[in-house]
Amino acid sequence: MNRIALVEDHQRLSVLLGKALLNAGIETDIFDRMGPASLAARDNAYAVLVIDRGLPDGDGLDLVRRLRAAAIRTPCLMLTARDALHDRVEGLESGADDYLTKPFSMDEFVARVRALMRRPPSLQSLTPEFGDVHVRPAEGCMTCGSELVTLAPAELQIMIALIRADGTTVRRSALEVAAWGLSDAVTPNALDVAMHRLKRKLAAINSALQIVNARGYGYALRFLPLAT
């Protein structure tokens, strides 16, 4: 999933961080409490977790400890206003993968998230590919040879999820979470409409891939049968 979870209770900061990530082609689910974030992290294969230490319902490190105890190894970036060496050491020893002290630049923040996204098994590549199709998240497009077509944000996340599945079927619910997250209300046919648009876009760039519907279950990428 090319989507991260951000656990930050400061509303203005969370909006700014979300916008910076979106500009880099990274979708974000935002939480202001540990409880909902913990449930979401257990149910969804996020690429990265970004967790603030000072949360209304406790220290963000407690959330990291709980997730690690539950064998959830999603890379984690801690945000904190604490700059003491022992605080950074405590964070890393508790299971965090990186530590960023406030205030920080948005460019550095996005770079740290991208670095964690490169770690297996979360995201093997920042330009996912399958068959003859390459997706460029930062540019919001997909290509086939010299052909290029732009993707809406939901379409981009759906294509990444399908490509990551490497030809296997992805459940409808997983594709909806990848495309719209947990907070957005999704109409019953929103996914089918997005898939129809993606099918047309694959044809427009002359890809040998097609999107196959496993009715009632999900979708998968398949190669078009060769003409005889």
Short mmCIF file of C-alpha atoms in Angstrom, two decimals:
data_model
loop_
_atom_site.label_atom_id
_atom_site.label_comp_id
_atom_site.label_asym_id
_atom_site.label_seq_id
_atom_site.Cartn_x
_atom_site.Cartn_y
_atom_site.Cartn_z
CA MET A 1 0.00 0.00 0.00
CA ASN A 2 1.34 3.40 -0.97
CA ARG A 3 -0.45 4.90 2.03
CA ILE A 4 0.82 5.87 5.45
CA ALA A 5 -0.83 6.41 8.82
CA LEU A 6 -0.14 9.72 10.60
CA VAL A 7 -0.92 9.89 14.32
CA GLU A 8 -0.81 13.59 15.24
CA ASP A 9 -3.32 15.50 17.38
CA HIS A 10 -2.21 19.00 16.32
CA GLN A 11 -4.77 19.68 13.60
CA ARG A 12 -2.91 22.37 11.68
CA LEU A 13 0.32 20.37 11.66
CA SER A 14 -1.42 17.17 10.58
CA VAL A 15 -3.04 19.02 7.66
CA LEU A 16 0.32 20.47 6.58
CA LEU A 17 2.02 17.09 6.82
CA GLY A 18 -0.78 15.43 4.88
CA LYS A 19 -0.53 18.01 2.09
CA ALA A 20 3.26 17.64 1.87
CA LEU A 21 2.90 13.87 1.53
CA LEU A 22 0.08 14.15 -1.01
CA ASN A 23 2.26 16.46 -3.13
CA ALA A 24 4.84 13.64 -3.11
CA GLY A 25 2.24 11.11 -4.26
CA ILE A 26 1.71 9.57 -0.82
CA GLU A 27 -1.82 9.20 0.56
CA THR A 28 -2.33 9.54 4.30
CA ASP A 29 -4.85 8.39 6.91
CA ILE A 30 -4.77 10.83 9.84
CA PHE A 31 -5.56 9.92 13.45
CA ASP A 32 -5.49 12.10 16.58
CA ARG A 33 -5.61 9.27 19.13
CA MET A 34 -3.70 6.04 19.69
CA GLY A 35 -6.76 3.82 20.01
CA PRO A 36 -8.15 4.24 16.46
CA ALA A 37 -4.63 4.31 15.04
CA SER A 38 -3.78 1.00 16.70
CA LEU A 39 -6.86 -0.70 15.22
CA ALA A 40 -6.12 0.69 11.76
CA ALA A 41 -2.46 -0.35 11.89
CA ARG A 42 -3.49 -3.92 12.74
CA ASP A 43 -6.10 -4.11 9.96
CA ASN A 44 -4.24 -2.36 7.11
CA ALA A 45 -0.83 -2.89 5.54
CA TYR A 46 0.43 0.67 5.79
CA ALA A 47 3.76 1.49 4.19
CA VAL A 48 4.87 3.66 7.14
CA LEU A 49 3.53 4.83 10.49
CA VAL A 50 4.30 8.40 11.56
CA ILE A 51 3.56 8.81 15.27
CA ASP A 52 3.82 11.85 17.50
CA ARG A 53 5.03 11.18 21.03
CA GLY A 54 2.79 13.68 22.80
CA LEU A 55 -0.75 12.41 22.18
CA PRO A 56 -3.89 13.11 24.25
CA ASP A 57 -4.25 9.46 25.25
CA GLY A 58 -0.60 8.78 26.06
CA ASP A 59 2.95 8.58 24.80
CA GLY A 60 3.19 7.54 21.15
CA LEU A 61 5.98 5.16 22.12
CA ASP A 62 3.40 3.04 23.95
CA LEU A 63 1.61 2.58 20.63
CA VAL A 64 4.85 1.49 18.97
CA ARG A 65 5.54 -1.00 21.77
CA ARG A 66 2.04 -2.50 21.45
CA LEU A 67 2.33 -2.88 17.69
CA ARG A 68 5.77 -4.47 17.91
CA ALA A 69 4.48 -6.86 20.60
CA ALA A 70 1.72 -7.83 18.14
CA ALA A 71 4.38 -8.62 15.50
CA ILE A 72 3.48 -5.60 13.36
CA ARG A 73 6.77 -4.53 11.79
CA THR A 74 5.58 -1.54 9.75
CA PRO A 75 8.42 1.05 9.64
CA CYS A 76 7.77 3.83 12.15
CA LEU A 77 8.91 7.46 12.20
CA MET A 78 8.53 9.19 15.57
CA LEU A 79 7.83 12.92 15.80
CA THR A 80 8.74 14.71 19.01
CA ALA A 81 9.51 18.05 20.57
CA ARG A 82 12.01 16.31 22.86
CA ASP A 83 15.59 16.72 21.70
CA ALA A 84 17.44 14.99 24.52
CA LEU A 85 19.67 12.08 23.53
CA HIS A 86 18.04 9.68 26.00
CA ASP A 87 14.61 10.41 24.44
CA ARG A 88 15.88 9.49 20.98
CA VAL A 89 17.56 6.36 22.32
CA GLU A 90 14.37 5.36 24.16
CA GLY A 91 12.38 5.77 20.95
CA LEU A 92 14.70 3.60 18.89
CA GLU A 93 14.93 0.94 21.57
CA SER A 94 11.13 0.83 21.77
CA GLY A 95 10.87 -0.20 18.13
CA ALA A 96 10.85 3.07 16.19
CA ASP A 97 12.89 3.12 12.99
CA ASP A 98 13.61 6.84 12.81
CA TYR A 99 13.22 9.95 14.94
CA LEU A 100 12.47 13.52 13.79
CA THR A 101 12.61 16.43 16.23
CA LYS A 102 10.27 19.42 15.90
CA PRO A 103 10.55 21.88 14.28
CA PHE A 104 11.57 20.29 10.97
CA SER A 105 11.31 21.13 7.30
CA MET A 106 8.62 19.51 5.16
CA ASP A 107 11.25 18.43 2.65
CA GLU A 108 13.16 16.54 5.33
CA PHE A 109 9.95 14.99 6.65
CA VAL A 110 8.94 13.67 3.22
CA ALA A 111 12.49 12.42 2.60
CA ARG A 112 12.46 10.49 5.90
CA VAL A 113 9.10 8.90 5.05
CA ARG A 114 10.30 7.93 1.59
CA ALA A 115 13.45 6.40 3.04
CA LEU A 116 11.34 4.20 5.32
CA MET A 117 9.06 3.27 2.42
CA ARG A 118 12.06 1.82 0.63
CA ARG A 119 12.58 -0.73 3.38
CA PRO A 120 11.24 -4.21 2.64
CA PRO A 121 8.66 -5.59 2.88
CA SER A 122 6.60 -2.40 2.85
CA LEU A 123 7.42 -0.97 -0.57
CA GLN A 124 10.01 -2.51 -2.79
CA SER A 125 10.08 0.38 -5.22
CA LEU A 126 8.93 3.98 -5.43
CA THR A 127 8.03 3.36 -9.09
CA PRO A 128 5.96 0.15 -8.99
CA GLU A 129 5.80 -1.91 -12.19
CA PHE A 130 4.04 -4.99 -13.48
CA GLY A 131 4.16 -6.30 -17.01
CA ASP A 132 4.57 -3.35 -19.36
CA VAL A 133 3.14 -0.75 -16.96
CA HIS A 134 5.11 1.55 -14.67
CA VAL A 135 3.47 3.81 -12.07
CA ARG A 136 5.13 7.08 -11.02
CA PRO A 137 3.47 8.10 -7.73
CA ALA A 138 5.27 11.43 -7.38
CA GLU A 139 4.10 12.46 -10.87
CA GLY A 140 0.62 10.96 -10.61
CA CYS A 141 0.82 8.97 -13.82
CA MET A 142 1.42 5.55 -15.34
CA THR A 143 3.37 4.69 -18.47
CA CYS A 144 3.65 1.93 -21.04
CA GLY A 145 6.65 2.35 -23.27
CA SER A 146 6.58 5.96 -24.49
CA GLU A 147 2.86 6.36 -23.71
CA LEU A 148 1.77 8.22 -20.56
CA VAL A 149 -1.57 8.86 -18.89
CA THR A 150 -2.33 10.83 -15.73
CA LEU A 151 -4.14 9.22 -12.80
CA ALA A 152 -6.51 10.72 -10.27
CA PRO A 153 -5.33 10.18 -6.66
CA ALA A 154 -7.73 7.27 -6.06
CA GLU A 155 -6.80 5.68 -9.40
CA LEU A 156 -3.12 5.99 -8.53
CA GLN A 157 -3.53 4.15 -5.22
CA ILE A 158 -5.66 1.43 -6.82
CA MET A 159 -3.07 0.80 -9.53
CA ILE A 160 -0.28 0.58 -6.96
CA ALA A 161 -2.29 -1.95 -4.93
CA LEU A 162 -3.00 -4.05 -8.04
CA ILE A 163 0.62 -3.95 -9.17
CA ARG A 164 1.87 -4.92 -5.70
CA ALA A 165 -0.43 -7.96 -5.84
CA ASP A 166 1.58 -9.25 -8.81
CA GLY A 167 -1.40 -10.67 -10.69
CA THR A 168 -3.33 -12.01 -7.70
CA THR A 169 -6.82 -10.76 -6.84
CA VAL A 170 -7.11 -7.86 -4.40
CA ARG A 171 -10.24 -7.69 -2.25
CA ARG A 172 -12.67 -4.82 -2.90
CA SER A 173 -12.39 -3.63 0.69
CA ALA A 174 -8.59 -3.47 0.47
CA LEU A 175 -8.77 -1.48 -2.77
CA GLU A 176 -11.28 0.94 -1.23
CA VAL A 177 -9.03 1.53 1.76
CA ALA A 178 -6.04 2.06 -0.53
CA ALA A 179 -7.96 4.54 -2.66
CA TRP A 180 -9.99 6.51 -0.13
CA GLY A 181 -8.66 5.56 3.29
CA LEU A 182 -10.76 4.87 6.35
CA SER A 183 -12.23 8.33 6.91
CA ASP A 184 -13.80 9.09 3.52
CA ALA A 185 -17.36 7.92 2.81
CA VAL A 186 -17.36 5.75 -0.31
CA THR A 187 -20.45 5.17 -2.47
CA PRO A 188 -21.21 1.53 -3.32
CA ASN A 189 -20.17 1.87 -6.97
CA ALA A 190 -17.20 4.22 -6.51
CA LEU A 191 -14.67 1.41 -6.94
CA ASP A 192 -16.38 0.07 -10.06
CA VAL A 193 -16.39 3.54 -11.62
CA ALA A 194 -12.68 3.95 -10.85
CA MET A 195 -11.95 0.53 -12.36
CA HIS A 196 -13.84 1.43 -15.54
CA ARG A 197 -11.68 4.55 -15.90
CA LEU A 198 -8.50 2.57 -15.28
CA LYS A 199 -9.46 0.00 -17.91
CA ARG A 200 -9.87 2.80 -20.44
CA LYS A 201 -6.54 4.34 -19.44
CA LEU A 202 -4.70 1.02 -19.80
CA ALA A 203 -6.16 0.70 -23.29
CA ALA A 204 -5.20 4.32 -24.08
CA ILE A 205 -1.50 3.61 -23.43
CA ASN A 206 -1.67 0.32 -25.39
CA SER A 207 -0.84 -1.87 -22.41
CA ALA A 208 -1.02 -5.65 -22.69
CA LEU A 209 -2.60 -5.71 -19.22
CA GLN A 210 -6.27 -5.76 -18.41
CA ILE A 211 -8.20 -5.45 -15.16
CA VAL A 212 -10.22 -8.57 -14.40
CA ASN A 213 -13.21 -8.53 -12.07
CA ALA A 214 -13.62 -11.48 -9.71
CA ARG A 215 -17.31 -10.71 -9.20
CA GLY A 216 -18.23 -10.03 -5.60
CA TYR A 217 -14.63 -10.39 -4.40
CA GLY A 218 -12.16 -8.02 -6.04
CA TYR A 219 -9.96 -7.20 -9.01
CA ALA A 220 -6.66 -8.32 -10.50
CA LEU A 221 -4.27 -7.42 -13.32
CA ARG A 222 -3.98 -9.99 -16.10
CA PHE A 223 -2.22 -10.12 -19.45
CA LEU A 224 -4.43 -9.84 -22.52
CA PRO A 225 -4.62 -13.13 -24.43
CA LEU A 226 -2.40 -13.18 -27.52
CA ALA A 227 -4.19 -12.88 -30.85
CA THR A 228 -4.13 -16.06 -32.93
#
